[in-house]
Amino acid sequence: MPIRPITITGEPVLHQRAQEVESITDDIRTLIADMYETMEAAPGVGLAATQVGVGLRIFVFDWHDGETLHRGEAINPTVELGPVSEDWPDEDTELEGCLSIPGERYPLKRAETAVLRAMNLEGEAYEISATGWLARIFQHEFDHLNGTLYADRLLKPYAREIKRVIKGEGWGEPGHTWMPGKDFLEP
């Protein structure tokens, strides 16, 4: 399966709600296989279909918490969030990055818990109750499917800084992608 180019902020597919998957076809299976390979090559812990230019409600995740490997695909997911603290995000423990804004990381407050409900490649419904980083991954990827990037959620000082970075890189408009394993070593 080929590694696909990752879209960079400004590409329209990243900033609009993705469409429901109507049926799990061979094209969907191929897309998901490509997404796993692209995510691994990037490297990342999650990847939404919109990040490879496909406006469908699919994301994949692959994260090891030190004890358990959490790996799967989420087709037509929903995410139910726990409460989000009003505290300022911690600059050491709540740093978040995005493959569609490569090389940048900023602190972002997220819900500590999340419940993911989705279908897998076999069309079977499943549910995962997550805490900590897995909950963060689910929130981040689900946001992508709704046209929201983590930069859209940053508090003012970080939001201003990332806007300067995006402008300085010439991003923020259609036509920018990067190829994992070739363009950036560590986004």
Short mmCIF file of N, CA and C in Angstrom, two decimals, residues 29-91:
data_model
loop_
_atom_site.label_atom_id
_atom_site.label_comp_id
_atom_site.label_asym_id
_atom_site.label_seq_id
_atom_site.Cartn_x
_atom_site.Cartn_y
_atom_site.Cartn_z
N ARG A 29 -11.25 0.00 2.09
CA ARG A 29 -10.22 -0.87 2.68
C ARG A 29 -8.82 -0.41 2.25
N THR A 30 -8.68 -0.08 0.97
CA THR A 30 -7.39 0.40 0.45
C THR A 30 -7.02 1.73 1.11
N LEU A 31 -7.98 2.65 1.20
CA LEU A 31 -7.74 3.94 1.84
C LEU A 31 -7.23 3.73 3.27
N ILE A 32 -7.90 2.88 4.02
CA ILE A 32 -7.51 2.67 5.42
C ILE A 32 -6.12 2.03 5.51
N ALA A 33 -5.82 1.07 4.66
CA ALA A 33 -4.48 0.47 4.65
C ALA A 33 -3.42 1.53 4.35
N ASP A 34 -3.71 2.39 3.37
CA ASP A 34 -2.79 3.48 3.03
C ASP A 34 -2.64 4.45 4.21
N MET A 35 -3.74 4.71 4.91
CA MET A 35 -3.69 5.63 6.05
C MET A 35 -2.80 5.08 7.17
N TYR A 36 -2.90 3.79 7.45
CA TYR A 36 -2.02 3.18 8.47
C TYR A 36 -0.55 3.35 8.06
N GLU A 37 -0.25 3.05 6.81
CA GLU A 37 1.13 3.15 6.34
C GLU A 37 1.62 4.59 6.37
N THR A 38 0.78 5.52 5.97
CA THR A 38 1.13 6.94 5.98
C THR A 38 1.37 7.43 7.40
N MET A 39 0.47 7.04 8.32
CA MET A 39 0.61 7.44 9.73
C MET A 39 1.92 6.92 10.31
N GLU A 40 2.25 5.68 10.01
CA GLU A 40 3.49 5.09 10.52
C GLU A 40 4.71 5.81 9.96
N ALA A 41 4.68 6.13 8.68
CA ALA A 41 5.82 6.79 8.04
C ALA A 41 5.99 8.23 8.50
N ALA A 42 4.93 8.87 8.97
CA ALA A 42 4.96 10.30 9.28
C ALA A 42 5.98 10.70 10.36
N PRO A 43 6.13 10.16 11.49
CA PRO A 43 5.28 9.23 12.22
C PRO A 43 4.21 9.98 12.99
N GLY A 44 3.08 9.31 13.21
CA GLY A 44 1.99 9.90 13.98
C GLY A 44 1.30 8.83 14.79
N VAL A 45 0.37 9.26 15.65
CA VAL A 45 -0.41 8.34 16.47
C VAL A 45 -1.87 8.29 16.01
N GLY A 46 -2.22 9.15 15.07
CA GLY A 46 -3.56 9.18 14.51
C GLY A 46 -3.51 9.88 13.18
N LEU A 47 -4.48 9.56 12.31
CA LEU A 47 -4.55 10.19 11.00
C LEU A 47 -5.99 10.12 10.52
N ALA A 48 -6.52 11.26 10.12
CA ALA A 48 -7.88 11.33 9.57
C ALA A 48 -7.82 11.27 8.05
N ALA A 49 -8.87 10.74 7.44
CA ALA A 49 -8.93 10.67 5.98
C ALA A 49 -8.77 12.05 5.34
N THR A 50 -9.29 13.07 6.00
CA THR A 50 -9.17 14.42 5.45
C THR A 50 -7.71 14.84 5.32
N GLN A 51 -6.85 14.28 6.16
CA GLN A 51 -5.43 14.63 6.12
C GLN A 51 -4.71 14.03 4.93
N VAL A 52 -5.34 13.06 4.27
CA VAL A 52 -4.78 12.55 3.03
C VAL A 52 -5.67 12.95 1.85
N GLY A 53 -6.46 14.00 2.07
CA GLY A 53 -7.23 14.61 1.00
C GLY A 53 -8.56 13.95 0.69
N VAL A 54 -9.04 13.07 1.56
CA VAL A 54 -10.29 12.35 1.32
C VAL A 54 -11.33 12.80 2.34
N GLY A 55 -12.42 13.36 1.88
CA GLY A 55 -13.43 13.94 2.76
C GLY A 55 -14.43 12.93 3.30
N LEU A 56 -13.94 11.88 3.92
CA LEU A 56 -14.79 10.85 4.52
C LEU A 56 -14.54 10.75 6.02
N ARG A 57 -15.57 10.32 6.76
CA ARG A 57 -15.52 10.24 8.22
C ARG A 57 -14.82 8.94 8.65
N ILE A 58 -13.49 8.98 8.52
CA ILE A 58 -12.65 7.84 8.90
C ILE A 58 -11.39 8.39 9.56
N PHE A 59 -10.98 7.75 10.66
CA PHE A 59 -9.63 7.98 11.15
C PHE A 59 -9.03 6.68 11.64
N VAL A 60 -7.71 6.64 11.68
CA VAL A 60 -6.98 5.50 12.22
C VAL A 60 -6.15 6.00 13.40
N PHE A 61 -5.83 5.07 14.30
CA PHE A 61 -5.01 5.42 15.45
C PHE A 61 -4.09 4.25 15.78
N ASP A 62 -2.94 4.57 16.36
CA ASP A 62 -1.95 3.57 16.72
C ASP A 62 -1.07 4.18 17.80
N TRP A 63 -1.35 3.81 19.04
CA TRP A 63 -0.62 4.39 20.17
C TRP A 63 -0.41 3.34 21.24
N HIS A 64 0.79 3.27 21.77
CA HIS A 64 1.13 2.33 22.83
C HIS A 64 1.32 3.11 24.12
N ASP A 65 0.58 2.75 25.14
CA ASP A 65 0.65 3.49 26.40
C ASP A 65 1.69 2.94 27.37
N GLY A 66 2.54 2.03 26.88
CA GLY A 66 3.54 1.42 27.74
C GLY A 66 3.14 0.02 28.18
N GLU A 67 1.85 -0.24 28.15
CA GLU A 67 1.33 -1.57 28.51
C GLU A 67 0.51 -2.18 27.38
N THR A 68 -0.29 -1.35 26.72
CA THR A 68 -1.26 -1.84 25.73
C THR A 68 -1.12 -1.07 24.43
N LEU A 69 -1.20 -1.81 23.32
CA LEU A 69 -1.25 -1.18 22.00
C LEU A 69 -2.70 -0.87 21.69
N HIS A 70 -2.98 0.39 21.40
CA HIS A 70 -4.31 0.83 21.00
C HIS A 70 -4.23 1.14 19.51
N ARG A 71 -4.83 0.28 18.70
CA ARG A 71 -4.73 0.43 17.24
C ARG A 71 -6.09 0.09 16.64
N GLY A 72 -6.53 0.92 15.71
CA GLY A 72 -7.79 0.63 15.06
C GLY A 72 -8.18 1.68 14.07
N GLU A 73 -9.28 1.40 13.40
CA GLU A 73 -9.87 2.35 12.48
C GLU A 73 -11.23 2.72 13.03
N ALA A 74 -11.61 3.96 12.83
CA ALA A 74 -12.90 4.47 13.27
C ALA A 74 -13.64 4.98 12.04
N ILE A 75 -14.69 4.27 11.67
CA ILE A 75 -15.50 4.64 10.51
C ILE A 75 -16.81 5.21 11.03
N ASN A 76 -17.18 6.40 10.55
CA ASN A 76 -18.37 7.12 11.00
C ASN A 76 -18.42 7.23 12.53
N PRO A 77 -17.34 7.74 13.12
CA PRO A 77 -17.28 7.78 14.58
C PRO A 77 -18.13 8.90 15.20
N THR A 78 -18.43 8.70 16.47
CA THR A 78 -18.90 9.76 17.35
C THR A 78 -17.97 9.74 18.55
N VAL A 79 -17.82 10.87 19.18
CA VAL A 79 -16.99 10.96 20.38
C VAL A 79 -17.78 11.74 21.43
N GLU A 80 -17.95 11.11 22.57
CA GLU A 80 -18.60 11.74 23.72
C GLU A 80 -17.51 12.16 24.70
N LEU A 81 -17.50 13.45 25.04
CA LEU A 81 -16.42 14.00 25.87
C LEU A 81 -16.81 14.11 27.33
N GLY A 82 -15.81 13.93 28.18
CA GLY A 82 -15.96 14.28 29.58
C GLY A 82 -15.76 15.79 29.72
N PRO A 83 -15.78 16.29 30.95
CA PRO A 83 -15.59 17.72 31.15
C PRO A 83 -14.17 18.17 30.77
N VAL A 84 -14.08 19.42 30.34
CA VAL A 84 -12.79 20.03 30.03
C VAL A 84 -12.47 21.03 31.13
N SER A 85 -11.32 20.89 31.73
CA SER A 85 -10.90 21.78 32.81
C SER A 85 -10.75 23.21 32.29
N GLU A 86 -11.03 24.16 33.15
CA GLU A 86 -10.86 25.58 32.81
C GLU A 86 -9.42 26.04 33.03
N ASP A 87 -8.58 25.16 33.59
CA ASP A 87 -7.18 25.51 33.86
C ASP A 87 -6.43 25.78 32.57
N TRP A 88 -5.37 26.58 32.68
CA TRP A 88 -4.49 26.85 31.56
C TRP A 88 -3.79 25.54 31.18
N PRO A 89 -3.62 25.25 29.88
CA PRO A 89 -2.96 24.00 29.49
C PRO A 89 -1.50 23.97 29.94
N ASP A 90 -1.06 22.81 30.39
CA ASP A 90 0.31 22.61 30.85
C ASP A 90 1.24 22.51 29.64
N GLU A 91 2.30 23.33 29.63
CA GLU A 91 3.21 23.38 28.48
C GLU A 91 4.10 22.15 28.36
#
